[in-house]
CSV table of C-alpha atoms and ligand atoms in Angstrom, one decimal:
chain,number,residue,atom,x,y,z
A,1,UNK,CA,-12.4,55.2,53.7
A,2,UNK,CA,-12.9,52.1,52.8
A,3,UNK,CA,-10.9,50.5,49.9
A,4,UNK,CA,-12.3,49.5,46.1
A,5,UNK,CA,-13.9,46.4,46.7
A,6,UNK,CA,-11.3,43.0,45.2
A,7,UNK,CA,-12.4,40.8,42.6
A,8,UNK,CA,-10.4,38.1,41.8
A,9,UNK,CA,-11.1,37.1,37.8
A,10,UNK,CA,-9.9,34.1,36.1
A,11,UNK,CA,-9.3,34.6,32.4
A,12,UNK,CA,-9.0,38.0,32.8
A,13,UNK,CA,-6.7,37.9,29.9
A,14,UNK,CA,-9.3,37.1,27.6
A,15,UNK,CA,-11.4,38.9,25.2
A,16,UNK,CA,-14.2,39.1,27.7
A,17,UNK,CA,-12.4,39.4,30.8
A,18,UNK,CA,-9.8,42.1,29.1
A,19,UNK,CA,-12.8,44.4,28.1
A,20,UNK,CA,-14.6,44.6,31.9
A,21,UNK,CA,-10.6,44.8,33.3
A,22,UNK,CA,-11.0,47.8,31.1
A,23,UNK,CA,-14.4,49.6,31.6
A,24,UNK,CA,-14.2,48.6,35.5
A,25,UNK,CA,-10.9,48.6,36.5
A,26,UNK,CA,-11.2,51.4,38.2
A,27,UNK,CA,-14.0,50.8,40.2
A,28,UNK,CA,-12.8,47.2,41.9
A,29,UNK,CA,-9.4,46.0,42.7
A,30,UNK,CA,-8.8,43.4,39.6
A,31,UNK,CA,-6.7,40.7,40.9
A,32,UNK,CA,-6.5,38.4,37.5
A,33,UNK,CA,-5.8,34.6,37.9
A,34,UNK,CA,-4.4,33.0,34.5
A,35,UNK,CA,-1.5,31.6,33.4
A,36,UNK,CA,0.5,35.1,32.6
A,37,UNK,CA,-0.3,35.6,36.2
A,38,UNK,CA,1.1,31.8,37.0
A,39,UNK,CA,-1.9,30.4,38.2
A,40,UNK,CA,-3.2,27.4,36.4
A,41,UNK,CA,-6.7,26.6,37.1
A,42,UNK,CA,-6.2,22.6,36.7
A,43,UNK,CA,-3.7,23.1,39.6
A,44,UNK,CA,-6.0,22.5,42.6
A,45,UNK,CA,-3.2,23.8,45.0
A,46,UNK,CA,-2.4,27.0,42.9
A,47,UNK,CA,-6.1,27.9,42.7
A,48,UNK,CA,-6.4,27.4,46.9
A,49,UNK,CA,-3.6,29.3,47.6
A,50,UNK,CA,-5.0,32.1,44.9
A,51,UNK,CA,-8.0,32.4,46.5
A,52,UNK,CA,-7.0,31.9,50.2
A,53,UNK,CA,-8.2,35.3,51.2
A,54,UNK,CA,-11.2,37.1,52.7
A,55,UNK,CA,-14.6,36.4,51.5
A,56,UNK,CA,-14.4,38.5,48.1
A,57,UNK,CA,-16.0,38.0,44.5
A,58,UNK,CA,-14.7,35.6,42.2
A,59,UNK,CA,-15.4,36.1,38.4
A,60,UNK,CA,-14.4,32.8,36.3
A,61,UNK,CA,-14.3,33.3,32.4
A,62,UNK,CA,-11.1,31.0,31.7
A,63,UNK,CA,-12.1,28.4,29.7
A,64,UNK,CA,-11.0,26.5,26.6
A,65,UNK,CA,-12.9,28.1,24.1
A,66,UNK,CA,-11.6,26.8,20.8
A,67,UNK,CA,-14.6,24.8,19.7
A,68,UNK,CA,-13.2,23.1,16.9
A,69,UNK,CA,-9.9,22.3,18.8
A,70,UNK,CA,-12.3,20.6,21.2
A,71,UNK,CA,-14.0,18.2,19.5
A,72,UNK,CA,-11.0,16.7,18.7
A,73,UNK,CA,-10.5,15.4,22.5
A,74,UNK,CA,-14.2,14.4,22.8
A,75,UNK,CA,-14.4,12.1,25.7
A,76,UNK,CA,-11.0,12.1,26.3
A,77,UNK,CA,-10.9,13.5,30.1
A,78,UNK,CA,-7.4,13.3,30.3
A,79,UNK,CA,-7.5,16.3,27.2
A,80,UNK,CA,-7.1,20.5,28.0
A,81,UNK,CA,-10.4,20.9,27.4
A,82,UNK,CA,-11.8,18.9,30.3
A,83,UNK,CA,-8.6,19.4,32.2
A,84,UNK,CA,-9.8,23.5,32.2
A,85,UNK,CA,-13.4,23.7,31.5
A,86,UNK,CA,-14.8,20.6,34.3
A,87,UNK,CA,-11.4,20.0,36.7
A,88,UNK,CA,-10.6,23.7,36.3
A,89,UNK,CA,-13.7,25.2,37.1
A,90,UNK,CA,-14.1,22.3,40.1
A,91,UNK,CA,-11.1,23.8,41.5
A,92,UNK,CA,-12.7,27.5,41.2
A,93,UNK,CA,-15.5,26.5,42.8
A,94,UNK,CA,-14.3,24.3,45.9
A,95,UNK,CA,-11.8,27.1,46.7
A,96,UNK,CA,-14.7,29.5,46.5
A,97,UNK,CA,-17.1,27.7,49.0
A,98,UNK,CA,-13.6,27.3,51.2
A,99,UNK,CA,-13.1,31.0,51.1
A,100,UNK,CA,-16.9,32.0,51.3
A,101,UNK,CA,-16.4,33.8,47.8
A,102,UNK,CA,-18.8,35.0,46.0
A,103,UNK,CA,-18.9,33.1,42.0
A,104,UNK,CA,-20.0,34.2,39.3
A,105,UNK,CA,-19.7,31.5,36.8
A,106,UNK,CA,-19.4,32.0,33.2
A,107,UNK,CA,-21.2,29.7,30.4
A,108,UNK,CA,-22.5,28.9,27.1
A,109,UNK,CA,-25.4,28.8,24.7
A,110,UNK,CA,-23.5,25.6,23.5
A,111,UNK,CA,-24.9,24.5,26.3
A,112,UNK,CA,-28.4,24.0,24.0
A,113,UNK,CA,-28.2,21.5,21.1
A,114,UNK,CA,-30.0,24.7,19.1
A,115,UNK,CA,-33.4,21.8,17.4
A,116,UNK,CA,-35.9,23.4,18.7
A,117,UNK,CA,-36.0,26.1,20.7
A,118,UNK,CA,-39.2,28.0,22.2
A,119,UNK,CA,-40.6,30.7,19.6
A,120,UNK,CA,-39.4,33.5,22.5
A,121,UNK,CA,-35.6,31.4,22.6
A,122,UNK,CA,-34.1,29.2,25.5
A,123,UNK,CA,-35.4,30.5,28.6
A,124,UNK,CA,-33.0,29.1,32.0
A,125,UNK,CA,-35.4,26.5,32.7
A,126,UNK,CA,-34.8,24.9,29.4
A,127,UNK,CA,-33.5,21.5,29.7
A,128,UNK,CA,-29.4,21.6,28.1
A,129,UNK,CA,-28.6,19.4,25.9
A,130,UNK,CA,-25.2,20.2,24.3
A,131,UNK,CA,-23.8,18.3,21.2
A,132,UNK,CA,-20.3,18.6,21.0
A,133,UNK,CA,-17.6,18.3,23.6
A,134,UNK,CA,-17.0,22.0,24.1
A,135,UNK,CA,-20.6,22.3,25.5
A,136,UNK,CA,-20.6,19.3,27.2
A,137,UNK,CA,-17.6,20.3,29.7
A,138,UNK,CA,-19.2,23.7,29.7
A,139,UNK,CA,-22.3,21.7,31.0
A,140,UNK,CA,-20.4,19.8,33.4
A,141,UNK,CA,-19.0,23.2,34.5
A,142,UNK,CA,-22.1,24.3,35.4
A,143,UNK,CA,-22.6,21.2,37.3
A,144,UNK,CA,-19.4,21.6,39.3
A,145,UNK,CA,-20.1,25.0,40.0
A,146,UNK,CA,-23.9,23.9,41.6
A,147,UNK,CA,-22.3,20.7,43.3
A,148,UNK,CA,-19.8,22.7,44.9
A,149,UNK,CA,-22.2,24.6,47.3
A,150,UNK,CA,-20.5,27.9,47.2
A,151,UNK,CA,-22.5,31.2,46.7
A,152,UNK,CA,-22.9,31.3,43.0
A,153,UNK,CA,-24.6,32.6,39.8
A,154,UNK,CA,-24.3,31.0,36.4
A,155,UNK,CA,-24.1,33.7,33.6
A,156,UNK,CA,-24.4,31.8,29.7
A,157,UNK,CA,-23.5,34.1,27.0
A,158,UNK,CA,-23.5,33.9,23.2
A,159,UNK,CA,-21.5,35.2,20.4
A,160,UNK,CA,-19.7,37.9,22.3
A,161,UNK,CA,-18.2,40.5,20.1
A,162,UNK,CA,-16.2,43.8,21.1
A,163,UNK,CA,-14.8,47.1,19.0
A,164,UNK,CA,-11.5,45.9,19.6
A,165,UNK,CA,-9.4,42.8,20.5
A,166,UNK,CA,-6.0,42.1,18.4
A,167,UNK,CA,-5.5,38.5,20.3
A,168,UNK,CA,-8.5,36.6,18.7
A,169,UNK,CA,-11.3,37.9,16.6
A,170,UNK,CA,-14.9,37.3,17.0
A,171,UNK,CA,-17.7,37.3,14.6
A,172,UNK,CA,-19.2,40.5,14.1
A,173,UNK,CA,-15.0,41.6,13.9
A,174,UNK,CA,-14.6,38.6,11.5
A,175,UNK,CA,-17.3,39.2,9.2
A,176,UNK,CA,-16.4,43.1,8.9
A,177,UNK,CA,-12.5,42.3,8.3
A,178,UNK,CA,-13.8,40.1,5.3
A,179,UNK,CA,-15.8,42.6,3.8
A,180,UNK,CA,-13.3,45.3,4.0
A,181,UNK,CA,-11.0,42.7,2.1
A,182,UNK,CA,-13.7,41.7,-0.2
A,183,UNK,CA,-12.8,37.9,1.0
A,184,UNK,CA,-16.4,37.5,2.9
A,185,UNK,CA,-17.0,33.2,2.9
A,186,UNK,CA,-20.9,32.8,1.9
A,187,UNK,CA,-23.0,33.2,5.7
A,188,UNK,CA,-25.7,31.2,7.1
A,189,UNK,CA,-29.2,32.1,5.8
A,190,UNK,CA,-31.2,29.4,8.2
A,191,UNK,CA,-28.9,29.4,10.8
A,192,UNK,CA,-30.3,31.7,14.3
A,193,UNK,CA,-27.5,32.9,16.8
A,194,UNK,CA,-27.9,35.6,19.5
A,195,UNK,CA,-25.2,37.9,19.3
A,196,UNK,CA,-23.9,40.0,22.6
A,197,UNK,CA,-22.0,42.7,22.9
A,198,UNK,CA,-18.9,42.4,25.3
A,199,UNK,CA,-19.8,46.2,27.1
A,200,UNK,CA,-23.3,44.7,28.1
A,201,UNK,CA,-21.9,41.9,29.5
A,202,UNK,CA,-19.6,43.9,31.4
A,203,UNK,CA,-22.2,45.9,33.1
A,204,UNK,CA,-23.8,42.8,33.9
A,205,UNK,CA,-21.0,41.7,35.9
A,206,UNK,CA,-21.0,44.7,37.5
A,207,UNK,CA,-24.6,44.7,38.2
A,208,UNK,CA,-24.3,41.0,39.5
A,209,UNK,CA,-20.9,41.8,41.7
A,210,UNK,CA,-22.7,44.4,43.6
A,211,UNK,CA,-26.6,42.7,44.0
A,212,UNK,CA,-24.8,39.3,44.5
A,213,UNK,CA,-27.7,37.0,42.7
A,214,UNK,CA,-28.2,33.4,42.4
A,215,UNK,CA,-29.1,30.8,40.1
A,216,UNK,CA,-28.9,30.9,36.3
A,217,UNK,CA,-29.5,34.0,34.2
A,218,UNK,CA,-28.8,34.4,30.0
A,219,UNK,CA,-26.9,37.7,29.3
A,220,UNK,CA,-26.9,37.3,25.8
A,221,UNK,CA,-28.1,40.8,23.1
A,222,UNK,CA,-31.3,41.1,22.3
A,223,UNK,CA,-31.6,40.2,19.3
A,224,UNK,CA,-31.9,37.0,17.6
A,225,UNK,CA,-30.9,36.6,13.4
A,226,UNK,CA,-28.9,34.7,11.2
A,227,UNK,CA,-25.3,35.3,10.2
A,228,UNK,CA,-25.9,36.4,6.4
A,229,UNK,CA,-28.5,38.7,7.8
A,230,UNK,CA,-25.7,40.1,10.9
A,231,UNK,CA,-23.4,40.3,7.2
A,232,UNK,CA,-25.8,42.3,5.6
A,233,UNK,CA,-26.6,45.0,8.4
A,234,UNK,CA,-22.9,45.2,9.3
A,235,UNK,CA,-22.3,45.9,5.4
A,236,UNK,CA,-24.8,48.5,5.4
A,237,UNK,CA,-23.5,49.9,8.7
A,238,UNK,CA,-19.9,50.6,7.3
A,239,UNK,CA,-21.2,51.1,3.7
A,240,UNK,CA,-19.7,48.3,2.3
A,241,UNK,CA,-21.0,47.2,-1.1
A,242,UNK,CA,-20.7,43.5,-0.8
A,243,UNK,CA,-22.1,40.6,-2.5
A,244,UNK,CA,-22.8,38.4,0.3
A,245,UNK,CA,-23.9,34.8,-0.3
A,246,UNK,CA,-25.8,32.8,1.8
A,247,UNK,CA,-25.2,28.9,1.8
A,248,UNK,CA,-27.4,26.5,3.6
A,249,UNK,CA,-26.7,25.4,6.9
A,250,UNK,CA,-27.1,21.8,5.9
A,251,UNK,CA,-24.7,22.5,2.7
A,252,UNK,CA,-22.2,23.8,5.7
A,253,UNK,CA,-22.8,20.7,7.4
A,254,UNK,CA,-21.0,18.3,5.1
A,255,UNK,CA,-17.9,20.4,5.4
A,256,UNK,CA,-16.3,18.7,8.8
A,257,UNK,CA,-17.5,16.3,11.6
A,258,UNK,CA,-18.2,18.8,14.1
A,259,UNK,CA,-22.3,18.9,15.0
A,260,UNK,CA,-23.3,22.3,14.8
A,261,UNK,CA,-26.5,23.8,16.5
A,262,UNK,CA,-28.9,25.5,14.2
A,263,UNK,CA,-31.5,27.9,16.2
A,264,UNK,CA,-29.3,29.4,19.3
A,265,UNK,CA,-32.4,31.7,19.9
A,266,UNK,CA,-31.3,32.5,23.5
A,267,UNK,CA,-34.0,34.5,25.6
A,268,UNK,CA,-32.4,37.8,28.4
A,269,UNK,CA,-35.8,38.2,29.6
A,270,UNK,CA,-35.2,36.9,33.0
A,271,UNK,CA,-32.7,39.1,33.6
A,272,UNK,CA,-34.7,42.2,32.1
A,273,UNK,CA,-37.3,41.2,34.3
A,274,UNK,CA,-35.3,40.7,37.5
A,275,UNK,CA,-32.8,43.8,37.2
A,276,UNK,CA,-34.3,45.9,34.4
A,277,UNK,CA,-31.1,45.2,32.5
A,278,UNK,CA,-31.9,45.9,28.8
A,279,UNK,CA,-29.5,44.4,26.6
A,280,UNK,CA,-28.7,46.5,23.6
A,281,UNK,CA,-30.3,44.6,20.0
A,282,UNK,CA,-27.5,44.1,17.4
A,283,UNK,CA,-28.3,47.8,15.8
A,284,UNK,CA,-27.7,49.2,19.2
A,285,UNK,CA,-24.9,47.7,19.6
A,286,UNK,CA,-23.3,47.4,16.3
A,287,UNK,CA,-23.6,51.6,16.1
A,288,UNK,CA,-21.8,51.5,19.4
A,289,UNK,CA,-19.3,49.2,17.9
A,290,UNK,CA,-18.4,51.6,15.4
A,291,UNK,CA,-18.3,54.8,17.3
A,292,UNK,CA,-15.7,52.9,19.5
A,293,UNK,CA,-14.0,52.1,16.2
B,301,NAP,N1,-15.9,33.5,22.9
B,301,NAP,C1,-17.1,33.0,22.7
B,301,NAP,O1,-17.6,32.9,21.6
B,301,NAP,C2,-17.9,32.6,24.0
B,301,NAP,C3,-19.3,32.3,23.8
B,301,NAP,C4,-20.0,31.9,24.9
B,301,NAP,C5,-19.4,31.8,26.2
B,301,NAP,N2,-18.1,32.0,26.3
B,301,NAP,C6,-17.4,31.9,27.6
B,301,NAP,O2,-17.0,33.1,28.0
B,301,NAP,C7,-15.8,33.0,28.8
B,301,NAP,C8,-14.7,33.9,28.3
B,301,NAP,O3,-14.5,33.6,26.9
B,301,NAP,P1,-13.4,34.4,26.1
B,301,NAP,O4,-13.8,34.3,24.6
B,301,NAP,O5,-13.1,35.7,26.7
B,301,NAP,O6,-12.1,33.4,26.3
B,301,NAP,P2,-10.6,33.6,25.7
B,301,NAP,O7,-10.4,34.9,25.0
B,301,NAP,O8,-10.3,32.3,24.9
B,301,NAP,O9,-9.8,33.6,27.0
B,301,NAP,C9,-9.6,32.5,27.8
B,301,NAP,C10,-8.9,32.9,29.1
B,301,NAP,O10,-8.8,31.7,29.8
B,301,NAP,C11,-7.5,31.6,30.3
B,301,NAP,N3,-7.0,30.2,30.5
B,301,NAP,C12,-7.1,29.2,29.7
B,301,NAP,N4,-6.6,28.1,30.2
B,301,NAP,C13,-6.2,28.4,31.5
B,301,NAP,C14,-5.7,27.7,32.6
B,301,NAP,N5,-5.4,26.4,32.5
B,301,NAP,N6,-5.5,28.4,33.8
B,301,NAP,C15,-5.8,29.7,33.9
B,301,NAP,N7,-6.3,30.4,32.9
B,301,NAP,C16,-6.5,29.8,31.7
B,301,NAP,C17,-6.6,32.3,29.3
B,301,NAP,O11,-5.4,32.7,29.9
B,301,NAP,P3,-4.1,32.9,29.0
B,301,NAP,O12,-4.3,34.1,28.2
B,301,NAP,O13,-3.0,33.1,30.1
B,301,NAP,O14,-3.9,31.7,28.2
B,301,NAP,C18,-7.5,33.5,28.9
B,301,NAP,O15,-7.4,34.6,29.7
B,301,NAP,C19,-15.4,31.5,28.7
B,301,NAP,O16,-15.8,30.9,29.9
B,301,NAP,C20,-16.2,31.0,27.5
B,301,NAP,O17,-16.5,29.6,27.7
B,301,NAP,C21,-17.3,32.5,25.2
C-alpha cells in the first residue's frame, strides 16, 4: 500500500501552517521546514539539502508577517523582511524547480494598494500595486516564485483568523478579546477588508495539493465589510453589549507613517468557479468559530 503522500511546509509553525498541520496531518506526511526544525529559508544551502528529495509538494507560508516591523526596513534589502519574504522564498522556489516539487506559494492582499478596487473586489488579473514594504517583498515573492520556473500556484489570502492560536492573535480573536475586557479601541467604519477563515484555507490547500493547479487564485472568505461592522456582528454573536465606536480611517491615518490600504475588497470567484470551492461568508464562519470555541 502505498504510503501518505509527503508535503514538505515551510512555516508550518505558524498560525496558518499550524492549523492545516492539524486538520490534515493525518492525511499527508507533514515534513515542516522552519527554524524550530533548523532550517532557515535565507540559507540557500539549508533549503537544497531540505528539499533534496523526490518530486513531492512543497507548501511555503514562512514569511515575515509583522507589517508594522516591516516598514521600518523599507528598502533596506540587507533587512529580515527581504532577507525571508524575496531571498527566502527565491531559495524555495529554485530548490523546488531542482527537485521537480510541486509549490504552492502563499501571498497577500497587501499585494493591492486597496484605491480603488472593482465593485465585485480585486480579481487575479488585477494589476498589484502594494504600498508599504511588507507587500512589496510579498510582490517580489510572487515574482520569484514565477521567475523560478518550477511547478507552482500562487495562493493570496487576507485577514486569516482561526478559533484558536495562543502564539499571535488575529483580528476577529483581537476584536472579541477586547470586548470581553470591555477595552475595544474605536474600529474602522470606511475601511473594507476580506476576512478568511484559516479551516477554508486549509481545505484549499488540500484541494490544490491533490488537483496540482497553476497560476494565481484568491482564497480569501466571502465576504467583504468593514472592521466596526466585523465588531458589531462578533458582539452580537457572543452577546456582548458593547459600545463600539467607529473612527474614520483618515482620522486613523494621522496616527503613524505607515500607508494603510483602504478597500481590500478581494474577489474568490475564480476559485469558486474553477473548483466549486465556496468559501464560508464571515457569519459562516464566525458561528464555526465559536462552536470550535
Ligand atoms: N497573518 C496574516 O494576516 C496574513 C495575511 C495575508 C497573508 N499571509 C501570509 O500567510 C502566510 C502565513 O502567515 P502566518 O500568519 O501563519 O505567519 P506567522 O504566524 O507569522 O508564521 C510565520 C512562520 O514563518 C516561519 N519563519 C519566519 N522566518 C523564517 C526563516 N527565516 N526560516 C524559516 N522559517 C521562518 C516562522 O517560523 P518560527 O516559528 O520558527 O519562527 C513561522 O512558522 C505568510 O506567507 C503570510 O505572508 C498572512
Amino acid at each position: 500500500m502505498p504510503g501518505k503522500p509527503i508535503v514538505f511546509g515551510t512555516g508550518l509553525s505558524g498560525m496558518v501552517g499550524s492549523r492545516f498541520a492539524e486538520m490534515f496531518g493525518g492525511e499527508f506526511e507533514l515534513v515542516n521546514l522552519d527554524l524550530t526544525t533548523g532550517v532557515d529559508i535565507t540559507q540557500a544551502e539549508a533549503v537544497d539539502r531540505a528539499l533534496n528529495h523526490p518530486a513531492a509538494t512543497v507548501i511555503h507560508l514562512a514569511a515575515f508577517t509583522d507589517v508594522s516591523k516591516a516598514y521600518s526596513e523599507t528598502d533596506n534589502k540587507e533587512g529580515l523582511v527581504y532577507q525571508v519574504n524575496v531571498l527566502g522564498t527565491k531559495n524555495v522556489a529554485v530548490a523546488c524547480k531542482k527537485y521537480n516539487h510541486y509549490l504552492i506559494h502563499i501571498s497577500t492582499d497587501f499585494v493591492f494598494d486597496g484605491v480603488n478596487p472593482p465593485a465585485g473586489g480585486y480579481r487575479e488579473s488585477d494589476q498589484p500595486h502594494p504600498i508599504e514594504w511588507y507587500g512589496q517583498t510579498k510582490l517580489l515573492a510572487e515574482d520569484e516564485v514565477t521567475r523560478s520556473g518550477c511547478r507552482s500556484v500562487i495562493i493570496r489570502t487576507a485577514f486569516p483568523f482561526r478559533a484558536r492560536f495562543e502564539l499571535k492573535p488575529d483580528l476577529v480573536r483581537k476584536i472579541l478579546s477586547q470586548l470581553q475586557t470591555n477595552t475595544l479601541h474605536p474600529m474602522f467604519s470606511n475601511q473594507i477588508i476580506t476576512p478568511t477563515f484559516i479551516d477554508d484555507l486549509g481545505e484549499v490547500f488540500k484541494t490544490f495539493i491533490i488537483k496540482r493547479p497553476s497560476g494565481i487564485y484568491h482564497c480569501v472568505g466571502s465576504t467583504f465589510l468593514s472592521p466596526l461592522e466585523l465588531a458589531q456582528k462578533i458582539a452580537a454573536l457572543f452577546e456582548i453589549k458593547a459600545d463600539i465606536k467607529p473612527i474614520s480611517f483618515k482620522e486613523f491615518m494621522k496616527i503613524g507613517p505607515r500607508p494603510r490600504q483602504q478597500f481590500l475588497k478581494i474577489s474568490n470567484s475564480k476559485l469558486n468557479h474553477d473548483f466549486g470551492i465556496k468559501m464560508k461568508t464571515i457569519d459562516e464562519a464566525l458561528l464555526t468559530l465559536k462552536g470550535q470555541i
